[in-house]
Amino acid sequence: DMQGSAVSGSLMRMQEREMRAFEERMHTNVAMIFPRKRKEKADPLEEPVILTRELLESYFNCSLAAVSKELGICPTSIKKACRKLGIAKWPFKSPNPGPKRKHSEVSNNVVPLVALSTAMD
């Protein structure tokens, strides 16, 4: 019902404020992420995701997208948590296969016949 959902929404906002105030008082190296409610998952008291620097460091060998999918939170939330925990940038780098060769670079080695005929004169 409408009144029940309003009360649960108010309760969630109050819990979020209390948790953020607790974090600030404790000056811990913890970032709490409160996932948004999904339509298919209507659990009003879903637990927050607690991220620590150590937990995030254990995922540094993975892409941000893969970590996001595994933890069930969006990449933007992970980036915000990183900044809060003193991590300036997600360190994962995908292997670089090297520069891409364009078709025009390959054909630059071919000398036009017109240039050959004028050079022979």
PDB file of C-alpha atoms in Angstrom:
ATOM      1  CA  ASP A   1       0.000   0.000   0.000  1.00  0.00           C
ATOM      2  CA  MET A   2       1.008   3.649  -0.462  1.00  0.00           C
ATOM      3  CA  GLN A   3       1.441   4.403   3.230  1.00  0.00           C
ATOM      4  CA  GLY A   4       3.650   1.335   3.774  1.00  0.00           C
ATOM      5  CA  SER A   5       5.925   2.222   0.858  1.00  0.00           C
ATOM      6  CA  ALA A   6       6.228   5.815   2.070  1.00  0.00           C
ATOM      7  CA  VAL A   7       7.200   4.601   5.548  1.00  0.00           C
ATOM      8  CA  SER A   8       9.750   2.112   4.185  1.00  0.00           C
ATOM      9  CA  GLY A   9      11.214   4.815   1.900  1.00  0.00           C
ATOM     10  CA  SER A  10      11.492   7.184   4.829  1.00  0.00           C
ATOM     11  CA  LEU A  11      13.107   4.439   6.906  1.00  0.00           C
ATOM     12  CA  MET A  12      15.665   3.764   4.152  1.00  0.00           C
ATOM     13  CA  ARG A  13      16.586   7.452   3.880  1.00  0.00           C
ATOM     14  CA  MET A  14      16.968   7.636   7.653  1.00  0.00           C
ATOM     15  CA  GLN A  15      19.198   4.539   7.670  1.00  0.00           C
ATOM     16  CA  GLU A  16      21.349   5.980   4.879  1.00  0.00           C
ATOM     17  CA  ARG A  17      21.781   9.285   6.764  1.00  0.00           C
ATOM     18  CA  GLU A  18      22.667   7.450   9.981  1.00  0.00           C
ATOM     19  CA  MET A  19      25.207   5.241   8.230  1.00  0.00           C
ATOM     20  CA  ARG A  20      26.851   8.204   6.490  1.00  0.00           C
ATOM     21  CA  ALA A  21      27.001  10.123   9.791  1.00  0.00           C
ATOM     22  CA  PHE A  22      28.525   7.052  11.456  1.00  0.00           C
ATOM     23  CA  GLU A  23      31.160   6.809   8.691  1.00  0.00           C
ATOM     24  CA  GLU A  24      32.082  10.470   9.121  1.00  0.00           C
ATOM     25  CA  ARG A  25      32.372  10.142  12.906  1.00  0.00           C
ATOM     26  CA  MET A  26      34.503   7.018  12.740  1.00  0.00           C
ATOM     27  CA  HIS A  27      36.767   8.195   9.880  1.00  0.00           C
ATOM     28  CA  THR A  28      36.996   4.604   8.744  1.00  0.00           C
ATOM     29  CA  ASN A  29      38.296   3.389   5.433  1.00  0.00           C
ATOM     30  CA  VAL A  30      34.874   2.148   4.486  1.00  0.00           C
ATOM     31  CA  ALA A  31      32.580   3.268   1.708  1.00  0.00           C
ATOM     32  CA  MET A  32      28.947   2.230   1.859  1.00  0.00           C
ATOM     33  CA  ILE A  33      26.937   1.948  -1.330  1.00  0.00           C
ATOM     34  CA  PHE A  34      23.161   1.818  -1.163  1.00  0.00           C
ATOM     35  CA  PRO A  35      21.961   0.079  -4.337  1.00  0.00           C
ATOM     36  CA  ARG A  36      18.834   1.441  -5.966  1.00  0.00           C
ATOM     37  CA  LYS A  37      15.713  -0.655  -5.889  1.00  0.00           C
ATOM     38  CA  ARG A  38      15.038  -2.709  -8.983  1.00  0.00           C
ATOM     39  CA  LYS A  39      11.501  -3.275 -10.129  1.00  0.00           C
ATOM     40  CA  GLU A  40      11.923  -7.055 -10.173  1.00  0.00           C
ATOM     41  CA  LYS A  41      13.508  -7.029  -6.713  1.00  0.00           C
ATOM     42  CA  ALA A  42      11.156  -5.244  -4.312  1.00  0.00           C
ATOM     43  CA  ASP A  43      13.078  -5.819  -1.035  1.00  0.00           C
ATOM     44  CA  PRO A  44      12.774  -2.445   0.754  1.00  0.00           C
ATOM     45  CA  LEU A  45      15.460  -3.267   3.346  1.00  0.00           C
ATOM     46  CA  GLU A  46      18.195  -4.378   0.958  1.00  0.00           C
ATOM     47  CA  GLU A  47      21.581  -4.307   2.650  1.00  0.00           C
ATOM     48  CA  PRO A  48      24.168  -1.723   1.590  1.00  0.00           C
ATOM     49  CA  VAL A  49      27.351  -2.848  -0.116  1.00  0.00           C
ATOM     50  CA  ILE A  50      30.332  -2.135   2.125  1.00  0.00           C
ATOM     51  CA  LEU A  51      33.562  -1.475   0.254  1.00  0.00           C
ATOM     52  CA  THR A  52      36.992  -1.237   1.828  1.00  0.00           C
ATOM     53  CA  ARG A  53      40.279  -0.338   0.222  1.00  0.00           C
ATOM     54  CA  GLU A  54      41.477  -3.921   0.758  1.00  0.00           C
ATOM     55  CA  LEU A  55      38.404  -5.362  -0.959  1.00  0.00           C
ATOM     56  CA  LEU A  56      38.796  -3.049  -3.941  1.00  0.00           C
ATOM     57  CA  GLU A  57      42.537  -3.785  -4.162  1.00  0.00           C
ATOM     58  CA  SER A  58      41.717  -7.488  -4.480  1.00  0.00           C
ATOM     59  CA  TYR A  59      39.860  -6.652  -7.708  1.00  0.00           C
ATOM     60  CA  PHE A  60      42.566  -4.450  -9.271  1.00  0.00           C
ATOM     61  CA  ASN A  61      43.441  -7.192 -11.766  1.00  0.00           C
ATOM     62  CA  CYS A  62      39.893  -7.030 -13.212  1.00  0.00           C
ATOM     63  CA  SER A  63      38.133  -4.462 -15.343  1.00  0.00           C
ATOM     64  CA  LEU A  64      35.816  -1.992 -13.661  1.00  0.00           C
ATOM     65  CA  ALA A  65      32.874  -3.420 -15.636  1.00  0.00           C
ATOM     66  CA  ALA A  66      33.594  -6.961 -14.393  1.00  0.00           C
ATOM     67  CA  VAL A  67      33.885  -5.803 -10.764  1.00  0.00           C
ATOM     68  CA  SER A  68      30.683  -3.805 -11.121  1.00  0.00           C
ATOM     69  CA  LYS A  69      28.810  -6.851 -12.358  1.00  0.00           C
ATOM     70  CA  GLU A  70      30.202  -9.088  -9.618  1.00  0.00           C
ATOM     71  CA  LEU A  71      29.401  -6.671  -6.776  1.00  0.00           C
ATOM     72  CA  GLY A  72      26.011  -5.734  -8.225  1.00  0.00           C
ATOM     73  CA  ILE A  73      26.617  -1.978  -8.204  1.00  0.00           C
ATOM     74  CA  CYS A  74      27.241   0.455 -11.042  1.00  0.00           C
ATOM     75  CA  PRO A  75      30.765   1.517 -12.107  1.00  0.00           C
ATOM     76  CA  THR A  76      30.068   5.120 -11.090  1.00  0.00           C
ATOM     77  CA  SER A  77      29.401   4.042  -7.497  1.00  0.00           C
ATOM     78  CA  ILE A  78      32.645   2.096  -7.438  1.00  0.00           C
ATOM     79  CA  LYS A  79      34.539   5.134  -8.776  1.00  0.00           C
ATOM     80  CA  LYS A  80      33.020   7.346  -6.070  1.00  0.00           C
ATOM     81  CA  ALA A  81      33.971   4.806  -3.404  1.00  0.00           C
ATOM     82  CA  CYS A  82      37.514   4.693  -4.813  1.00  0.00           C
ATOM     83  CA  ARG A  83      37.862   8.461  -4.531  1.00  0.00           C
ATOM     84  CA  LYS A  84      36.572   8.349  -0.970  1.00  0.00           C
ATOM     85  CA  LEU A  85      39.104   5.634  -0.092  1.00  0.00           C
ATOM     86  CA  GLY A  86      42.020   7.500  -1.667  1.00  0.00           C
ATOM     87  CA  ILE A  87      42.213   5.578  -4.951  1.00  0.00           C
ATOM     88  CA  ALA A  88      42.461   8.201  -7.681  1.00  0.00           C
ATOM     89  CA  LYS A  89      41.825   5.951 -10.671  1.00  0.00           C
ATOM     90  CA  TRP A  90      40.857   2.328 -11.290  1.00  0.00           C
ATOM     91  CA  PRO A  91      44.257   0.777 -12.081  1.00  0.00           C
ATOM     92  CA  PHE A  92      43.263  -2.062 -14.427  1.00  0.00           C
ATOM     93  CA  LYS A  93      44.620  -1.729 -17.933  1.00  0.00           C
ATOM     94  CA  SER A  94      43.526  -4.083 -20.671  1.00  0.00           C
ATOM     95  CA  PRO A  95      46.352  -5.657 -22.655  1.00  0.00           C
ATOM     96  CA  ASN A  96      47.280  -3.401 -25.569  1.00  0.00           C
ATOM     97  CA  PRO A  97      47.505  -5.342 -28.848  1.00  0.00           C
ATOM     98  CA  GLY A  98      49.594  -2.575 -30.425  1.00  0.00           C
ATOM     99  CA  PRO A  99      48.758   0.014 -33.050  1.00  0.00           C
ATOM    100  CA  LYS A 100      46.098  -0.863 -35.583  1.00  0.00           C
ATOM    101  CA  ARG A 101      47.248  -0.974 -39.182  1.00  0.00           C
ATOM    102  CA  LYS A 102      44.986   0.808 -41.590  1.00  0.00           C
ATOM    103  CA  HIS A 103      44.493  -0.460 -45.113  1.00  0.00           C
ATOM    104  CA  SER A 104      45.971   2.773 -46.492  1.00  0.00           C
ATOM    105  CA  GLU A 105      49.242   2.169 -44.575  1.00  0.00           C
ATOM    106  CA  VAL A 106      49.637  -1.213 -46.262  1.00  0.00           C
ATOM    107  CA  SER A 107      49.038   0.230 -49.746  1.00  0.00           C
ATOM    108  CA  ASN A 108      51.634   3.014 -49.201  1.00  0.00           C
ATOM    109  CA  ASN A 109      54.361   0.513 -50.099  1.00  0.00           C
ATOM    110  CA  VAL A 110      52.956   0.112 -53.623  1.00  0.00           C
ATOM    111  CA  VAL A 111      54.536   2.460 -56.172  1.00  0.00           C
ATOM    112  CA  PRO A 112      52.117   3.651 -58.873  1.00  0.00           C
ATOM    113  CA  LEU A 113      52.949   2.606 -62.423  1.00  0.00           C
ATOM    114  CA  VAL A 114      52.928   6.241 -63.582  1.00  0.00           C
ATOM    115  CA  ALA A 115      55.770   7.040 -61.183  1.00  0.00           C
ATOM    116  CA  LEU A 116      57.766   4.062 -62.451  1.00  0.00           C
ATOM    117  CA  SER A 117      57.348   5.010 -66.128  1.00  0.00           C
ATOM    118  CA  THR A 118      58.479   8.631 -65.558  1.00  0.00           C
ATOM    119  CA  ALA A 119      61.455   7.465 -63.506  1.00  0.00           C
ATOM    120  CA  MET A 120      62.649   5.209 -66.333  1.00  0.00           C
ATOM    121  CA  ASP A 121      62.684   8.030 -68.962  1.00  0.00           C
TER     122      ASP A 121
END
